[in-house]
Amino acid sequence: MKSPTGARFLGRTAIVTGGGSGIGAALTRALVAAGTEVWCADIDLAAAERVVESIARPDKASAVRLDVCDADAVRDLVEAVVAARGRIDFMFNNAGIVIGGRTQLLALEQWNRIIDINLRGVVHGVHAAYPHMIAARGGHIVNTASAAGLMASGLLTSYSATKFAVVGLSNALRSEAAQYGVGVTVVCPSAVETPLLETGKVGDFRGRDFFLGAENSTRAYSPERLAEEVLAAVARGDGVLVVPRRTRIGWFVSRIAPRFIERRLIDFVRRQTSSSSVT
Ligand SMILES: NC(=O)c1ccc[n+]([C@@H]2O[C@H](COP(=O)([O-])OP(=O)(O)OC[C@H]3O[C@@H](n4cnc5c(N)ncnc54)[C@H](O)[C@@H]3O)[C@@H](O)[C@H]2O)c1
C-alpha cells in the first residue's frame, strides 16, 4: 500500500520538543519510521532517552535535554543540527503543559510558567529554525496547539490563552513563509491519551473527566494515530489540523453559532464546579 506521506520524510532532519512523552514521543517514533532523523528533545532527558531506546532504529534518533524556555539552548540545538547535517527540515514545537482550574486560584507564577513554555517555547523554536529554512528555501514548522486554541474554555483560561496565541502565530507565519517555500502547520487536537490529562490540576479541577466531558466523549484520542495524521497533514501541506471529527464539527458550529456554544460551555463549567465548596 502507498504511504500517505510518500517520500516526504525520507532522509530529512527534525527536532521534536517535548519528545519524551505522549504526542512528542509518538511523533518521534512516526518520523523515524518514515525515514527522518530525529532529535528528541525534552526537559526530562531520561524520558527522551527511553523513547529513543524504544525505537527500532535508535541510530536515527538522538535524545537531548532541552528546556524550551531557554532561547539560547533552543538556538544551540538548531545550530548543532544544521552544523551536523547541513539543514533542519522540520521543527516540531510540541512541548507544553496544561493548568486547569478556577482562574482566581492561579498564582502569577503559574501564568508566567505556562506562557513561558507554551508560547515562548514555540517562539524560541520558530526564531531559531525559521531563518535556516528561509535560507534553504524549504522546511516545515509544526506547532502543537490544541482545540482549546480554537474554542476557548472556562477553567482552562491560561491554557486557552497560550494556545490561541500559538494558532495566531502559526496562521500569521504561514502566509508569510509560503514565499520561501516554508510550510507551517498548527495541530489542534482535543483530548489525547497522554499523562498531560492528569497534570496541572489546580483546586478541584477534574483533569481527564473535564477534558472528556467537554467534548462529550468517553475516550481520548490515541497519540500514535494523531502522529500519523500530523505527518499526513504536513505531507499534504495542510495549515490547520483539527481532530477528531466531532471537534472539527464543534469548531464549525462555534464559528456560525458562537452564542450556542458559549451557553453550552457556561452550563458545562457550572456543572464541573457545582459539587465543590471552593469558590
Ligand atoms: N494530551 C492532550 O489531550 C492534548 C490535547 C491538545 C494539545 N496537547 C498539546 O500537545 C503537546 C504535548 O502534550 P502531551 O499531551 O504529549 O503531554 P505530555 O505531558 O505527555 O508530554 C509533554 C512533554 O513536554 C515536556 N516538557 C514540559 N516542559 C518542557 C520544557 N520547558 N522544555 C522541554 N520539554 C518540556 C515534558 O517533560 C513532557 O515529556 C502540548 O503542547 C499540549 O498542550 C495535548
Short mmCIF file of C-alpha atoms and ligand atoms in Angstrom, two decimals:
data_model
loop_
_atom_site.label_atom_id
_atom_site.label_comp_id
_atom_site.label_asym_id
_atom_site.label_seq_id
_atom_site.Cartn_x
_atom_site.Cartn_y
_atom_site.Cartn_z
CA MET A 1 0.00 0.00 0.00
CA LYS A 2 1.26 3.50 -0.83
CA SER A 3 2.26 5.51 2.25
CA PRO A 4 0.07 8.62 2.84
CA THR A 5 3.27 10.61 3.38
CA GLY A 6 5.15 9.23 0.35
CA ALA A 7 8.84 10.16 0.47
CA ARG A 8 8.20 13.48 2.23
CA PHE A 9 10.08 12.42 5.37
CA LEU A 10 12.78 10.25 3.85
CA GLY A 11 16.35 11.37 4.64
CA ARG A 12 15.16 14.52 6.44
CA THR A 13 16.06 16.02 9.81
CA ALA A 14 13.66 17.02 12.58
CA ILE A 15 13.67 18.35 16.11
CA VAL A 16 10.71 17.35 18.29
CA THR A 17 10.39 19.28 21.54
CA GLY A 18 8.58 17.55 24.38
CA GLY A 19 9.63 14.32 22.66
CA GLY A 20 9.94 12.37 25.89
CA SER A 21 6.24 11.66 26.37
CA GLY A 22 2.79 11.49 24.82
CA ILE A 23 2.35 13.23 21.46
CA GLY A 24 6.05 14.15 21.12
CA ALA A 25 7.10 10.54 21.70
CA ALA A 26 4.58 9.33 19.12
CA LEU A 27 5.79 11.99 16.64
CA THR A 28 9.40 10.91 17.20
CA ARG A 29 8.54 7.27 16.50
CA ALA A 30 6.40 8.06 13.44
CA LEU A 31 9.08 10.36 11.97
CA VAL A 32 11.86 7.78 12.40
CA ALA A 33 9.60 5.12 10.86
CA ALA A 34 9.06 7.47 7.90
CA GLY A 35 12.82 7.86 7.38
CA THR A 36 13.59 11.11 9.24
CA GLU A 37 16.49 11.55 11.65
CA VAL A 38 15.06 12.99 14.86
CA TRP A 39 16.47 14.97 17.75
CA CYS A 40 14.07 14.02 20.54
CA ALA A 41 14.36 16.99 22.90
CA ASP A 42 12.83 17.16 26.34
CA ILE A 43 13.45 18.87 29.64
CA ASP A 44 13.32 15.32 31.04
CA LEU A 45 16.39 13.73 29.44
CA ALA A 46 15.73 10.28 30.89
CA ALA A 47 12.25 10.29 29.29
CA ALA A 48 13.71 11.28 25.90
CA GLU A 49 16.31 8.52 26.24
CA ARG A 50 13.62 5.94 26.96
CA VAL A 51 11.75 6.99 23.80
CA VAL A 52 14.89 6.73 21.67
CA GLU A 53 15.78 3.33 23.16
CA SER A 54 12.27 2.06 22.32
CA ILE A 55 12.67 2.86 18.63
CA ALA A 56 13.51 0.09 16.17
CA ARG A 57 16.19 2.34 14.60
CA PRO A 58 17.74 4.12 17.63
CA ASP A 59 20.62 5.22 15.37
CA LYS A 60 18.10 7.52 13.66
CA ALA A 61 17.18 9.39 16.84
CA SER A 62 19.15 11.28 19.49
CA ALA A 63 17.88 12.17 22.95
CA VAL A 64 18.78 15.66 24.11
CA ARG A 65 17.96 17.66 27.20
CA LEU A 66 16.25 20.90 26.25
CA ASP A 67 14.23 23.46 28.16
CA VAL A 68 12.21 25.32 25.51
CA CYS A 69 12.06 28.34 27.84
CA ASP A 70 15.81 28.77 27.28
CA ALA A 71 16.09 30.62 23.94
CA ASP A 72 19.89 30.13 23.77
CA ALA A 73 19.58 26.40 24.31
CA VAL A 74 16.92 26.09 21.58
CA ARG A 75 19.11 28.10 19.20
CA ASP A 76 22.19 25.98 20.08
CA LEU A 77 20.31 22.76 19.32
CA VAL A 78 19.08 24.03 15.94
CA GLU A 79 22.62 25.26 15.10
CA ALA A 80 24.08 21.88 16.11
CA VAL A 81 21.65 20.00 13.81
CA VAL A 82 22.40 22.38 10.92
CA ALA A 83 26.16 22.05 11.56
CA ALA A 84 25.92 18.25 11.63
CA ARG A 85 23.52 17.62 8.74
CA GLY A 86 23.52 20.84 6.75
CA ARG A 87 19.82 21.57 7.33
CA ILE A 88 16.85 21.46 9.62
CA ASP A 89 13.82 20.24 7.67
CA PHE A 90 11.19 20.01 10.39
CA MET A 91 10.81 21.87 13.66
CA PHE A 92 8.09 20.35 15.84
CA ASN A 93 7.37 22.86 18.61
CA ASN A 94 5.38 20.45 20.70
CA ALA A 95 6.46 20.79 24.36
CA GLY A 96 3.65 22.06 26.51
CA ILE A 97 1.94 21.91 29.86
CA VAL A 98 -1.63 22.39 30.99
CA ILE A 99 -3.00 24.22 34.00
CA GLY A 100 -6.67 23.66 34.74
CA GLY A 101 -8.80 25.20 37.43
CA ARG A 102 -10.64 28.31 38.55
CA THR A 103 -8.80 31.34 37.23
CA GLN A 104 -8.89 33.13 40.60
CA LEU A 105 -6.83 30.29 42.12
CA LEU A 106 -3.94 30.62 39.67
CA ALA A 107 -0.77 32.19 41.05
CA LEU A 108 1.01 34.67 38.83
CA GLU A 109 3.93 32.20 38.72
CA GLN A 110 1.62 29.64 37.11
CA TRP A 111 0.50 32.17 34.48
CA ASN A 112 4.11 33.03 33.73
CA ARG A 113 5.18 29.41 33.57
CA ILE A 114 2.51 28.36 31.09
CA ILE A 115 3.19 31.42 28.91
CA ASP A 116 6.94 30.66 29.03
CA ILE A 117 6.58 27.03 27.98
CA ASN A 118 3.52 27.01 25.70
CA LEU A 119 4.03 30.33 23.94
CA ARG A 120 7.63 31.48 24.39
CA GLY A 121 8.80 27.89 23.82
CA VAL A 122 7.17 27.98 20.37
CA VAL A 123 8.53 31.46 19.68
CA HIS A 124 12.05 30.22 20.51
CA GLY A 125 11.70 27.29 18.12
CA VAL A 126 10.43 29.49 15.30
CA HIS A 127 13.05 32.15 15.94
CA ALA A 128 15.87 29.59 15.81
CA ALA A 129 14.72 27.37 12.90
CA TYR A 130 12.84 29.67 10.51
CA PRO A 131 15.87 31.67 9.20
CA HIS A 132 17.62 28.37 8.29
CA MET A 133 14.51 27.22 6.45
CA ILE A 134 14.31 30.53 4.56
CA ALA A 135 17.97 30.15 3.58
CA ALA A 136 17.31 26.59 2.41
CA ARG A 137 14.11 27.64 0.62
CA GLY A 138 12.28 24.80 2.30
CA GLY A 139 11.27 23.26 5.58
CA HIS A 140 8.21 22.93 7.74
CA ILE A 141 7.33 24.23 11.19
CA VAL A 142 4.74 22.20 13.09
CA ASN A 143 3.31 23.76 16.24
CA THR A 144 1.21 21.72 18.63
CA ALA A 145 -1.60 23.98 19.84
CA SER A 146 -4.92 22.46 20.92
CA ALA A 147 -8.66 22.54 20.26
CA ALA A 148 -8.53 24.94 23.25
CA GLY A 149 -6.70 27.29 20.89
CA LEU A 150 -9.74 27.43 18.61
CA MET A 151 -12.58 27.24 21.15
CA ALA A 152 -11.93 28.95 24.48
CA SER A 153 -12.98 27.15 27.62
CA GLY A 154 -13.51 28.24 31.20
CA LEU A 155 -11.26 26.51 33.76
CA LEU A 156 -8.58 26.45 31.04
CA THR A 157 -8.12 30.20 30.81
CA SER A 158 -4.32 30.32 30.88
CA TYR A 159 -4.00 27.25 28.63
CA SER A 160 -6.52 28.60 26.10
CA ALA A 161 -4.76 31.96 26.07
CA THR A 162 -1.42 30.37 25.16
CA LYS A 163 -2.92 28.03 22.59
CA PHE A 164 -4.91 30.80 20.85
CA ALA A 165 -1.60 32.66 20.61
CA VAL A 166 0.11 29.63 19.05
CA VAL A 167 -2.71 29.29 16.49
CA GLY A 168 -2.42 33.02 15.69
CA LEU A 169 1.35 32.85 15.40
CA SER A 170 1.13 29.81 13.12
CA ASN A 171 -1.58 31.20 10.84
CA ALA A 172 0.18 34.55 10.51
CA LEU A 173 3.54 32.96 9.78
CA ARG A 174 2.08 30.56 7.18
CA SER A 175 1.06 33.35 4.83
CA GLU A 176 4.49 34.97 5.17
CA ALA A 177 6.57 31.77 4.97
CA ALA A 178 4.93 30.50 1.78
CA GLN A 179 7.05 32.81 -0.41
CA TYR A 180 10.18 30.99 0.82
CA GLY A 181 8.73 27.52 0.32
CA VAL A 182 8.42 27.06 4.10
CA GLY A 183 5.28 25.39 5.44
CA VAL A 184 3.56 25.93 8.77
CA THR A 185 1.05 23.53 10.29
CA VAL A 186 -0.73 24.01 13.58
CA VAL A 187 -2.09 20.92 15.31
CA CYS A 188 -5.33 21.30 17.29
CA PRO A 189 -6.49 18.07 18.91
CA SER A 190 -8.93 17.73 21.76
CA ALA A 191 -8.20 15.16 24.49
CA VAL A 192 -5.30 12.85 23.62
CA GLU A 193 -4.41 9.88 25.83
CA THR A 194 -1.21 11.18 27.46
CA PRO A 195 -0.04 11.92 31.03
CA LEU A 196 -0.94 15.59 30.46
CA LEU A 197 -4.65 14.86 31.08
CA GLU A 198 -3.98 14.30 34.78
CA THR A 199 -1.41 17.05 35.38
CA GLY A 200 -1.61 20.75 36.21
CA LYS A 201 -4.75 20.42 38.32
CA VAL A 202 -5.46 23.44 40.50
CA GLY A 203 -8.07 23.27 43.29
CA ASP A 204 -10.97 20.96 42.41
CA PHE A 205 -10.17 20.68 38.68
CA ARG A 206 -11.06 17.18 37.46
CA GLY A 207 -8.43 16.72 34.78
CA ARG A 208 -9.27 13.83 32.48
CA ASP A 209 -13.03 13.89 33.39
CA PHE A 210 -13.13 17.55 32.44
CA PHE A 211 -11.36 17.08 29.11
CA LEU A 212 -13.55 14.14 28.08
CA GLY A 213 -16.72 15.76 29.41
CA ALA A 214 -16.03 18.96 27.48
CA GLU A 215 -16.31 17.03 24.24
CA ASN A 216 -18.97 14.57 25.38
CA SER A 217 -16.61 11.69 24.91
CA THR A 218 -15.59 8.60 26.85
CA ARG A 219 -12.25 8.01 25.14
CA ALA A 220 -9.27 10.21 24.47
CA TYR A 221 -7.55 10.13 21.07
CA SER A 222 -4.57 7.86 20.52
CA PRO A 223 -1.22 9.74 20.30
CA GLU A 224 0.02 7.26 17.69
CA ARG A 225 -2.99 7.91 15.47
CA LEU A 226 -2.57 11.64 15.96
CA ALA A 227 1.12 11.44 14.97
CA GLU A 228 0.21 9.62 11.75
CA GLU A 229 -2.40 12.29 10.98
CA VAL A 230 0.10 15.07 11.68
CA LEU A 231 2.61 13.59 9.24
CA ALA A 232 -0.10 13.14 6.62
CA ALA A 233 -1.25 16.76 7.14
CA VAL A 234 2.33 18.03 6.76
CA ALA A 235 2.79 15.94 3.61
CA ARG A 236 -0.43 17.43 2.15
CA GLY A 237 0.63 20.92 3.22
CA ASP A 238 -2.44 21.42 5.43
CA GLY A 239 -2.31 24.56 7.57
CA VAL A 240 -4.57 23.56 10.43
CA LEU A 241 -5.21 20.03 11.67
CA VAL A 242 -8.23 19.61 13.94
CA VAL A 243 -9.00 16.15 15.32
CA PRO A 244 -11.15 14.21 15.94
CA ARG A 245 -14.05 14.78 13.56
CA ARG A 246 -16.50 15.82 16.27
CA THR A 247 -14.07 18.57 17.30
CA ARG A 248 -13.98 19.80 13.68
CA ILE A 249 -17.79 19.91 13.77
CA GLY A 250 -17.76 21.72 17.13
CA TRP A 251 -15.29 24.27 15.75
CA PHE A 252 -17.52 24.85 12.72
CA VAL A 253 -20.59 25.33 14.92
CA SER A 254 -18.64 27.69 17.22
CA ARG A 255 -17.99 29.95 14.24
CA ILE A 256 -21.53 30.04 12.89
CA ALA A 257 -23.33 29.97 16.26
CA PRO A 258 -20.88 31.22 18.92
CA ARG A 259 -23.61 32.04 21.46
CA PHE A 260 -24.93 28.48 21.33
CA ILE A 261 -21.50 27.02 22.10
CA GLU A 262 -20.87 29.63 24.79
CA ARG A 263 -24.14 28.76 26.59
CA ARG A 264 -23.21 25.06 26.48
CA LEU A 265 -19.81 25.90 27.95
CA ILE A 266 -21.26 28.03 30.73
CA ASP A 267 -23.53 25.11 31.73
CA PHE A 268 -20.68 22.62 31.49
CA VAL A 269 -18.29 24.70 33.59
CA ARG A 270 -21.05 25.30 36.18
CA ARG A 271 -21.68 21.55 36.44
CA GLN A 272 -17.94 20.90 36.76
CA THR A 273 -17.65 23.29 39.70
CA SER A 274 -21.06 22.96 41.40
CA SER A 275 -20.26 19.97 43.64
CA SER A 276 -17.34 21.69 45.33
CA SER A 277 -17.15 24.23 48.12
CA VAL A 278 -14.17 26.00 46.52
CA THR A 279 -15.01 29.47 45.27
N1 LIG B 1 -2.90 15.40 25.70
C1 LIG B 1 -3.85 16.20 25.26
O1 LIG B 1 -5.05 15.97 25.50
C2 LIG B 1 -3.50 17.38 24.38
C3 LIG B 1 -4.53 17.96 23.63
C4 LIG B 1 -4.24 19.06 22.84
C5 LIG B 1 -2.95 19.56 22.79
N2 LIG B 1 -1.97 19.00 23.53
C6 LIG B 1 -0.63 19.57 23.46
O2 LIG B 1 0.27 18.59 22.99
C7 LIG B 1 1.58 18.91 23.44
C8 LIG B 1 2.20 17.65 24.02
O3 LIG B 1 1.45 17.28 25.16
P1 LIG B 1 1.25 15.77 25.64
O4 LIG B 1 -0.19 15.55 25.77
O5 LIG B 1 2.05 14.86 24.82
O6 LIG B 1 1.83 15.92 27.12
P2 LIG B 1 2.90 15.09 27.94
O7 LIG B 1 2.85 15.65 29.30
O8 LIG B 1 2.70 13.64 27.72
O9 LIG B 1 4.28 15.49 27.22
C9 LIG B 1 4.79 16.79 27.29
C10 LIG B 1 6.31 16.69 27.29
O10 LIG B 1 6.82 18.04 27.28
C11 LIG B 1 7.94 18.06 28.15
N3 LIG B 1 8.17 19.42 28.61
C12 LIG B 1 7.47 20.13 29.54
N4 LIG B 1 8.03 21.32 29.73
C13 LIG B 1 9.10 21.39 28.90
C14 LIG B 1 10.08 22.38 28.65
N5 LIG B 1 10.09 23.54 29.31
N6 LIG B 1 11.02 22.13 27.72
C15 LIG B 1 11.04 20.95 27.06
N7 LIG B 1 10.15 19.96 27.28
C16 LIG B 1 9.20 20.19 28.19
C17 LIG B 1 7.57 17.13 29.29
O11 LIG B 1 8.73 16.69 30.00
C18 LIG B 1 6.88 16.01 28.54
O12 LIG B 1 7.79 14.99 28.17
C19 LIG B 1 1.43 20.06 24.43
O13 LIG B 1 1.77 21.27 23.78
C20 LIG B 1 -0.04 20.02 24.78
O14 LIG B 1 -0.53 21.28 25.17
C21 LIG B 1 -2.21 17.91 24.33
#
